[in-house]
Amino acid sequence: MRLSAIGDVTHVVPVIHAIRSHRPEAKITWIIGKLEARLLAGLPGVEFIVFDKKGGFAAIRQLRKTLKGRQFDVLLHMQVAARANLLSTLVKSPVRIGWDRPRWRDRHQWFINRSVESLPLQHQVDAFLEFAKALDIPMEPPRWNLPVSEENIRWAEQILGDGPPILMISPCSSHRLRNWQASRYAEVADHAISKLGMRVVLTGGPSELEVTTGQEIEHAMQYEPQNLIGKDTICQSVALLKQATLVLSPDSGPAHLASAVGTPVIGLYAATPSARSGPFNSLDLCVDKYTEAAHKFRHKEPQELRWGQRIEFPGVMDLIETPEVIEILDDFMLSQP
């Protein structure tokens, strides 16, 4: 059970591959959110049971009906939120593996009878893989192999066309206080076009925040980007990210999706630490100001805070200066063959 969000369900995919690789006889059922199910449709060897988080009591009744009479050998209870904890009572299983004590929230411990190993300072991808380890599956480097259909790849290729390398900017996290200023994105984008000969593509969902942010970036730029915000589906967005040369994003689902499909990501981190929640395959490209944020907003050293504690205060992302991002962008492009 892991209902959401996009980044977290992306982190779960390596667990699925590990189980299928070492326990090929296992039947895997995943209780998952509606949007997340669309994203992972086509993942082999998995039965998805979709829970509509906006469906209210009707969705709960439907889940109860779907699970009625079913018995499972093991529940991997991968979400500590109250709703997921309550929904887990609908899953009949003698073995209920959940998170370790430091990560318990909302009485998570009441709904499990085993915990994953408690290891400090883990990236979330490694933390999720502890669930596979709890099944006596050896720890291996994570594999994603996200399902991306040929149809969506052809769509992305047609939309993007041929041309110079692409800097794809996905500017928004669902947590507003993790987002960088539009004017700073614009400055990086203009540099990419004028100094590095790149194309700039803006991507994101159809929410008012994302659409407005895209418009603000466009208006602040001297050059013209290709603005695709709100013009694709979640599955098409993965195909777009796969076509990019480089992605620029804060701590967000698209950052993790891009990393999962092998696209390098410049991650912007201040409200959260990149060591815990950065794009797993691009941690060396992240700009991380979490230490400075801890000093300024919490008046503590990072190690004095709970691992991964969010520092979501107005202005926290302003700690990331534009020249730092441009320097990483320049170094990355100079390293390309």
CSV table of C-alpha atoms in Angstrom, one decimal:
chain,number,residue,atom,x,y,z
A,1,MET,CA,0.0,0.0,0.0
A,2,ARG,CA,1.3,3.3,-1.2
A,3,LEU,CA,-1.3,5.7,-2.4
A,4,SER,CA,0.8,8.8,-3.3
A,5,ALA,CA,2.5,11.0,-4.2
A,6,ILE,CA,4.2,10.8,-7.7
A,7,GLY,CA,7.8,11.0,-6.2
A,8,ASP,CA,7.1,8.4,-3.6
A,9,VAL,CA,5.4,5.9,-5.8
A,10,THR,CA,8.4,6.3,-8.2
A,11,HIS,CA,10.6,5.3,-5.2
A,12,VAL,CA,8.5,2.2,-4.7
A,13,VAL,CA,9.1,0.9,-8.3
A,14,PRO,CA,12.6,-0.5,-7.5
A,15,VAL,CA,11.0,-2.6,-4.7
A,16,ILE,CA,8.6,-4.1,-7.2
A,17,HIS,CA,11.5,-5.0,-9.5
A,18,ALA,CA,13.5,-6.5,-6.6
A,19,ILE,CA,10.6,-8.7,-5.5
A,20,ARG,CA,9.9,-9.9,-9.1
A,21,SER,CA,13.6,-10.6,-9.7
A,22,HIS,CA,14.1,-12.7,-6.5
A,23,ARG,CA,10.5,-14.0,-5.9
A,24,PRO,CA,9.2,-14.6,-9.4
A,25,GLU,CA,6.4,-16.7,-8.1
A,26,ALA,CA,5.0,-13.9,-6.0
A,27,LYS,CA,1.7,-12.2,-6.9
A,28,ILE,CA,1.9,-8.5,-6.3
A,29,THR,CA,-1.1,-6.3,-5.6
A,30,TRP,CA,-0.6,-2.5,-5.2
A,31,ILE,CA,-3.2,-0.3,-3.6
A,32,ILE,CA,-2.5,3.1,-5.2
A,33,GLY,CA,-3.9,6.5,-6.0
A,34,LYS,CA,-5.8,7.3,-9.2
A,35,LEU,CA,-3.2,9.6,-10.9
A,36,GLU,CA,-0.3,7.4,-9.7
A,37,ALA,CA,-2.0,4.3,-11.2
A,38,ARG,CA,-2.2,6.1,-14.6
A,39,LEU,CA,1.5,6.8,-14.4
A,40,LEU,CA,2.5,3.2,-13.7
A,41,ALA,CA,-0.1,1.5,-15.9
A,42,GLY,CA,1.9,-1.2,-17.9
A,43,LEU,CA,4.3,-2.0,-15.0
A,44,PRO,CA,4.6,-5.8,-15.5
A,45,GLY,CA,3.6,-8.3,-12.9
A,46,VAL,CA,1.4,-6.0,-10.8
A,47,GLU,CA,-2.3,-5.9,-10.1
A,48,PHE,CA,-3.3,-2.3,-9.3
A,49,ILE,CA,-6.3,-1.6,-7.0
A,50,VAL,CA,-7.0,2.1,-7.5
A,51,PHE,CA,-8.2,4.2,-4.6
A,52,ASP,CA,-9.7,7.6,-5.5
A,53,LYS,CA,-8.4,9.9,-2.8
A,54,LYS,CA,-11.1,12.5,-3.7
A,55,GLY,CA,-13.9,9.9,-3.7
A,56,GLY,CA,-14.8,10.2,-0.1
A,57,PHE,CA,-16.8,7.4,1.6
A,58,ALA,CA,-17.8,5.9,-1.8
A,59,ALA,CA,-14.2,5.2,-2.5
A,60,ILE,CA,-13.7,3.5,0.9
A,61,ARG,CA,-16.8,1.4,0.3
A,62,GLN,CA,-15.5,0.4,-3.1
A,63,LEU,CA,-12.1,-0.6,-1.7
A,64,ARG,CA,-13.8,-2.6,1.0
A,65,LYS,CA,-15.8,-4.4,-1.7
A,66,THR,CA,-12.8,-5.1,-3.8
A,67,LEU,CA,-10.8,-6.5,-1.0
A,68,LYS,CA,-13.7,-8.5,0.6
A,69,GLY,CA,-12.8,-12.2,0.9
A,70,ARG,CA,-9.2,-11.7,-0.2
A,71,GLN,CA,-6.3,-12.8,2.0
A,72,PHE,CA,-2.7,-11.8,1.5
A,73,ASP,CA,0.5,-13.3,2.9
A,74,VAL,CA,2.2,-10.0,3.5
A,75,LEU,CA,1.2,-6.3,3.6
A,76,LEU,CA,3.9,-3.8,2.8
A,77,HIS,CA,2.4,-0.7,4.5
A,78,MET,CA,4.5,2.0,3.0
A,79,GLN,CA,2.6,5.1,4.0
A,80,VAL,CA,2.2,6.6,7.5
A,81,ALA,CA,-0.6,9.1,6.9
A,82,ALA,CA,-3.8,8.6,8.9
A,83,ARG,CA,-5.9,7.8,5.8
A,84,ALA,CA,-3.6,5.1,4.6
A,85,ASN,CA,-3.3,3.7,8.2
A,86,LEU,CA,-7.1,3.4,8.4
A,87,LEU,CA,-7.4,1.9,4.9
A,88,SER,CA,-4.8,-0.7,5.7
A,89,THR,CA,-7.3,-2.3,8.1
A,90,LEU,CA,-9.2,-3.5,5.0
A,91,VAL,CA,-6.2,-5.6,4.0
A,92,LYS,CA,-6.3,-9.0,5.6
A,93,SER,CA,-2.7,-10.3,6.2
A,94,PRO,CA,-0.9,-12.0,9.1
A,95,VAL,CA,2.3,-10.1,8.3
A,96,ARG,CA,2.1,-6.4,8.3
A,97,ILE,CA,5.4,-4.6,7.6
A,98,GLY,CA,5.6,-0.9,8.1
A,99,TRP,CA,8.0,1.9,8.7
A,100,ASP,CA,10.6,2.0,11.5
A,101,ARG,CA,9.9,3.8,14.8
A,102,PRO,CA,11.6,7.2,13.9
A,103,ARG,CA,9.2,7.5,10.9
A,104,TRP,CA,6.0,6.5,12.6
A,105,ARG,CA,3.2,9.1,12.2
A,106,ASP,CA,-0.5,9.1,13.0
A,107,ARG,CA,-0.3,5.9,15.1
A,108,HIS,CA,1.3,4.0,12.3
A,109,GLN,CA,2.5,1.4,14.8
A,110,TRP,CA,-1.0,0.4,15.6
A,111,PHE,CA,-1.5,-0.9,12.1
A,112,ILE,CA,1.6,-3.0,11.6
A,113,ASN,CA,3.3,-5.9,13.4
A,114,ARG,CA,6.8,-5.6,11.9
A,115,SER,CA,9.0,-2.7,11.0
A,116,VAL,CA,11.7,-2.2,8.4
A,117,GLU,CA,15.2,-1.8,9.7
A,118,SER,CA,15.9,1.6,11.2
A,119,LEU,CA,19.0,3.1,9.4
A,120,PRO,CA,19.9,6.7,9.8
A,121,LEU,CA,20.5,9.2,7.0
A,122,GLN,CA,19.0,7.1,4.2
A,123,HIS,CA,17.8,8.4,0.9
A,124,GLN,CA,14.1,7.7,0.4
A,125,VAL,CA,14.9,5.2,-2.5
A,126,ASP,CA,17.1,3.2,-0.1
A,127,ALA,CA,14.5,3.5,2.6
A,128,PHE,CA,11.8,2.0,0.5
A,129,LEU,CA,14.1,-0.8,-0.5
A,130,GLU,CA,14.2,-1.8,3.2
A,131,PHE,CA,10.8,-3.3,2.6
A,132,ALA,CA,12.3,-5.7,0.0
A,133,LYS,CA,15.1,-6.4,2.5
A,134,ALA,CA,12.5,-7.3,5.1
A,135,LEU,CA,11.4,-10.1,2.8
A,136,ASP,CA,14.9,-11.4,2.8
A,137,ILE,CA,15.6,-10.0,-0.7
A,138,PRO,CA,19.2,-8.8,-1.1
A,139,MET,CA,19.8,-5.1,-1.4
A,140,GLU,CA,20.9,-4.3,-5.0
A,141,PRO,CA,21.2,-1.0,-7.0
A,142,PRO,CA,17.6,0.3,-7.7
A,143,ARG,CA,16.1,-0.4,-11.1
A,144,TRP,CA,13.1,1.6,-12.5
A,145,ASN,CA,12.3,0.7,-16.1
A,146,LEU,CA,9.3,2.9,-16.0
A,147,PRO,CA,6.7,2.0,-18.6
A,148,VAL,CA,6.7,4.6,-21.3
A,149,SER,CA,4.6,3.7,-24.4
A,150,GLU,CA,5.9,4.0,-27.9
A,151,GLU,CA,2.8,6.2,-28.6
A,152,ASN,CA,3.9,8.7,-25.9
A,153,ILE,CA,7.5,8.6,-27.0
A,154,ARG,CA,6.4,9.4,-30.6
A,155,TRP,CA,4.2,12.2,-29.3
A,156,ALA,CA,7.1,13.7,-27.3
A,157,GLU,CA,9.4,13.5,-30.3
A,158,GLN,CA,6.8,15.2,-32.5
A,159,ILE,CA,6.2,18.0,-30.0
A,160,LEU,CA,9.8,18.7,-29.3
A,161,GLY,CA,11.1,18.1,-32.9
A,162,ASP,CA,14.8,18.1,-33.7
A,163,GLY,CA,17.2,20.8,-32.6
A,164,PRO,CA,19.7,21.8,-30.0
A,165,PRO,CA,20.0,20.2,-26.5
A,166,ILE,CA,17.0,20.8,-24.3
A,167,LEU,CA,17.0,22.3,-20.8
A,168,MET,CA,13.6,21.3,-19.5
A,169,ILE,CA,12.3,23.3,-16.6
A,170,SER,CA,9.6,21.8,-14.4
A,171,PRO,CA,9.3,24.7,-12.0
A,172,CYS,CA,6.7,23.7,-9.4
A,173,SER,CA,6.5,21.4,-6.5
A,174,SER,CA,3.0,20.8,-5.0
A,175,HIS,CA,4.5,22.4,-1.9
A,176,ARG,CA,4.5,26.1,-2.7
A,177,LEU,CA,7.3,27.0,-0.3
A,178,ARG,CA,9.7,24.6,-2.1
A,179,ASN,CA,9.4,26.6,-5.3
A,180,TRP,CA,12.1,29.0,-6.7
A,181,GLN,CA,11.3,32.4,-8.0
A,182,ALA,CA,10.1,32.7,-11.6
A,183,SER,CA,12.6,35.5,-12.3
A,184,ARG,CA,15.5,33.2,-11.4
A,185,TYR,CA,14.3,30.4,-13.6
A,186,ALA,CA,14.0,33.0,-16.4
A,187,GLU,CA,17.6,34.1,-15.8
A,188,VAL,CA,18.9,30.6,-16.0
A,189,ALA,CA,16.7,29.9,-19.1
A,190,ASP,CA,18.0,33.0,-20.9
A,191,HIS,CA,21.6,32.0,-20.1
A,192,ALA,CA,21.0,28.4,-21.5
A,193,ILE,CA,19.7,29.9,-24.7
A,194,SER,CA,22.1,32.8,-25.3
A,195,LYS,CA,25.3,31.3,-23.9
A,196,LEU,CA,24.9,27.5,-24.3
A,197,GLY,CA,22.8,27.3,-27.5
A,198,MET,CA,20.1,25.3,-25.7
A,199,ARG,CA,16.4,25.1,-26.2
A,200,VAL,CA,14.3,25.7,-23.1
A,201,VAL,CA,11.0,23.8,-22.6
A,202,LEU,CA,8.7,24.5,-19.7
A,203,THR,CA,6.7,21.6,-18.4
A,204,GLY,CA,4.1,20.9,-15.7
A,205,GLY,CA,0.6,20.1,-14.9
A,206,PRO,CA,-2.6,22.1,-15.5
A,207,SER,CA,-3.0,23.5,-12.0
A,208,GLU,CA,-3.3,27.3,-11.6
A,209,LEU,CA,0.0,27.5,-9.8
A,210,GLU,CA,1.9,25.7,-12.5
A,211,VAL,CA,0.2,27.6,-15.4
A,212,THR,CA,0.8,31.0,-13.7
A,213,THR,CA,4.4,30.2,-12.9
A,214,GLY,CA,5.0,29.2,-16.5
A,215,GLN,CA,3.6,32.5,-17.7
A,216,GLU,CA,5.7,34.5,-15.2
A,217,ILE,CA,8.8,32.7,-16.4
A,218,GLU,CA,7.9,33.5,-20.0
A,219,HIS,CA,7.2,37.2,-19.3
A,220,ALA,CA,10.5,37.5,-17.4
A,221,MET,CA,12.6,36.0,-20.2
A,222,GLN,CA,14.3,37.9,-23.0
A,223,TYR,CA,14.1,34.8,-25.2
A,224,GLU,CA,11.2,32.6,-26.0
A,225,PRO,CA,10.8,29.2,-24.4
A,226,GLN,CA,8.5,26.4,-25.5
A,227,ASN,CA,5.8,26.4,-22.9
A,228,LEU,CA,4.1,23.0,-22.6
A,229,ILE,CA,2.7,23.5,-19.1
A,230,GLY,CA,-0.8,21.9,-18.9
A,231,LYS,CA,-0.6,20.5,-22.4
A,232,ASP,CA,0.3,16.9,-21.7
A,233,THR,CA,-0.9,14.0,-19.6
A,234,ILE,CA,1.0,12.5,-16.7
A,235,CYS,CA,2.3,9.7,-19.0
A,236,GLN,CA,3.2,12.1,-21.8
A,237,SER,CA,5.1,14.1,-19.3
A,238,VAL,CA,7.4,11.1,-18.6
A,239,ALA,CA,8.1,10.8,-22.3
A,240,LEU,CA,9.0,14.5,-22.5
A,241,LEU,CA,11.3,14.2,-19.5
A,242,LYS,CA,13.0,11.2,-21.2
A,243,GLN,CA,13.7,13.4,-24.3
A,244,ALA,CA,15.4,16.2,-22.3
A,245,THR,CA,19.1,16.8,-22.1
A,246,LEU,CA,18.8,18.1,-18.6
A,247,VAL,CA,15.9,18.9,-16.2
A,248,LEU,CA,15.8,21.8,-13.7
A,249,SER,CA,13.3,21.4,-10.9
A,250,PRO,CA,12.8,21.8,-7.2
A,251,ASP,CA,11.9,18.8,-4.9
A,252,SER,CA,9.0,17.5,-7.0
A,253,GLY,CA,7.5,14.4,-8.7
A,254,PRO,CA,8.9,15.4,-12.1
A,255,ALA,CA,12.5,15.6,-10.7
A,256,HIS,CA,12.2,12.0,-9.5
A,257,LEU,CA,10.5,10.8,-12.8
A,258,ALA,CA,13.3,12.4,-14.8
A,259,SER,CA,15.9,10.7,-12.7
A,260,ALA,CA,14.0,7.4,-13.0
A,261,VAL,CA,14.1,7.5,-16.8
A,262,GLY,CA,17.8,8.4,-16.9
A,263,THR,CA,17.7,12.1,-17.5
A,264,PRO,CA,20.1,14.2,-15.4
A,265,VAL,CA,18.4,16.7,-13.0
A,266,ILE,CA,19.7,19.9,-11.4
A,267,GLY,CA,17.7,19.7,-8.2
A,268,LEU,CA,17.0,22.9,-6.2
A,269,TYR,CA,16.9,22.1,-2.5
A,270,ALA,CA,16.6,24.2,0.6
A,271,ALA,CA,13.3,23.3,2.2
A,272,THR,CA,14.3,19.6,2.1
A,273,PRO,CA,17.7,17.9,2.0
A,274,SER,CA,18.8,16.5,-1.3
A,275,ALA,CA,20.6,13.7,0.5
A,276,ARG,CA,17.2,12.4,1.5
A,277,SER,CA,14.9,13.4,-1.2
A,278,GLY,CA,17.0,14.5,-4.2
A,279,PRO,CA,16.8,12.9,-7.6
A,280,PHE,CA,18.6,9.7,-6.8
A,281,ASN,CA,20.8,9.5,-9.9
A,282,SER,CA,21.7,13.2,-9.9
A,283,LEU,CA,22.6,14.0,-6.4
A,284,ASP,CA,25.9,15.5,-7.6
A,285,LEU,CA,24.0,18.1,-9.6
A,286,CYS,CA,21.8,19.4,-6.8
A,287,VAL,CA,22.2,22.8,-5.3
A,288,ASP,CA,21.5,22.2,-1.6
A,289,LYS,CA,21.0,25.0,0.9
A,290,TYR,CA,19.4,22.9,3.6
A,291,THR,CA,22.2,23.6,6.1
A,292,GLU,CA,21.8,27.3,5.6
A,293,ALA,CA,18.1,27.0,5.9
A,294,ALA,CA,18.5,25.1,9.2
A,295,HIS,CA,20.7,27.9,10.6
A,296,LYS,CA,18.4,30.7,9.4
A,297,PHE,CA,15.0,29.4,10.1
A,298,ARG,CA,15.4,26.7,12.7
A,299,HIS,CA,18.5,28.2,14.5
A,300,LYS,CA,20.0,24.7,14.6
A,301,GLU,CA,22.5,22.5,12.8
A,302,PRO,CA,20.9,20.0,10.4
A,303,GLN,CA,21.9,17.0,12.5
A,304,GLU,CA,19.9,18.5,15.4
A,305,LEU,CA,16.7,18.2,13.3
A,306,ARG,CA,14.8,15.0,12.6
A,307,TRP,CA,16.2,13.5,9.4
A,308,GLY,CA,14.5,15.0,6.4
A,309,GLN,CA,12.5,17.6,8.5
A,310,ARG,CA,11.0,20.1,6.2
A,311,ILE,CA,12.0,23.8,6.5
A,312,GLU,CA,9.1,25.3,4.6
A,313,PHE,CA,9.3,29.0,5.4
A,314,PRO,CA,8.6,31.9,3.1
A,315,GLY,CA,11.9,32.9,1.4
A,316,VAL,CA,13.7,29.6,2.2
A,317,MET,CA,14.3,28.9,-1.5
A,318,ASP,CA,15.8,32.4,-2.0
A,319,LEU,CA,18.9,31.0,-0.4
A,320,ILE,CA,19.6,29.4,-3.8
A,321,GLU,CA,21.4,32.0,-5.9
A,322,THR,CA,21.1,32.1,-9.7
A,323,PRO,CA,24.9,32.0,-10.4
A,324,GLU,CA,25.2,28.7,-8.5
A,325,VAL,CA,22.6,27.1,-10.7
A,326,ILE,CA,24.2,28.6,-13.9
A,327,GLU,CA,27.6,27.3,-12.8
A,328,ILE,CA,26.3,23.7,-12.5
A,329,LEU,CA,24.5,24.1,-15.8
A,330,ASP,CA,27.7,25.3,-17.5
A,331,ASP,CA,29.8,22.5,-16.0
A,332,PHE,CA,27.3,19.9,-17.1
A,333,MET,CA,27.1,21.1,-20.7
A,334,LEU,CA,30.9,21.4,-20.9
A,335,SER,CA,31.2,17.8,-19.8
A,336,GLN,CA,29.0,16.6,-22.7
A,337,PRO,CA,30.6,14.9,-25.7
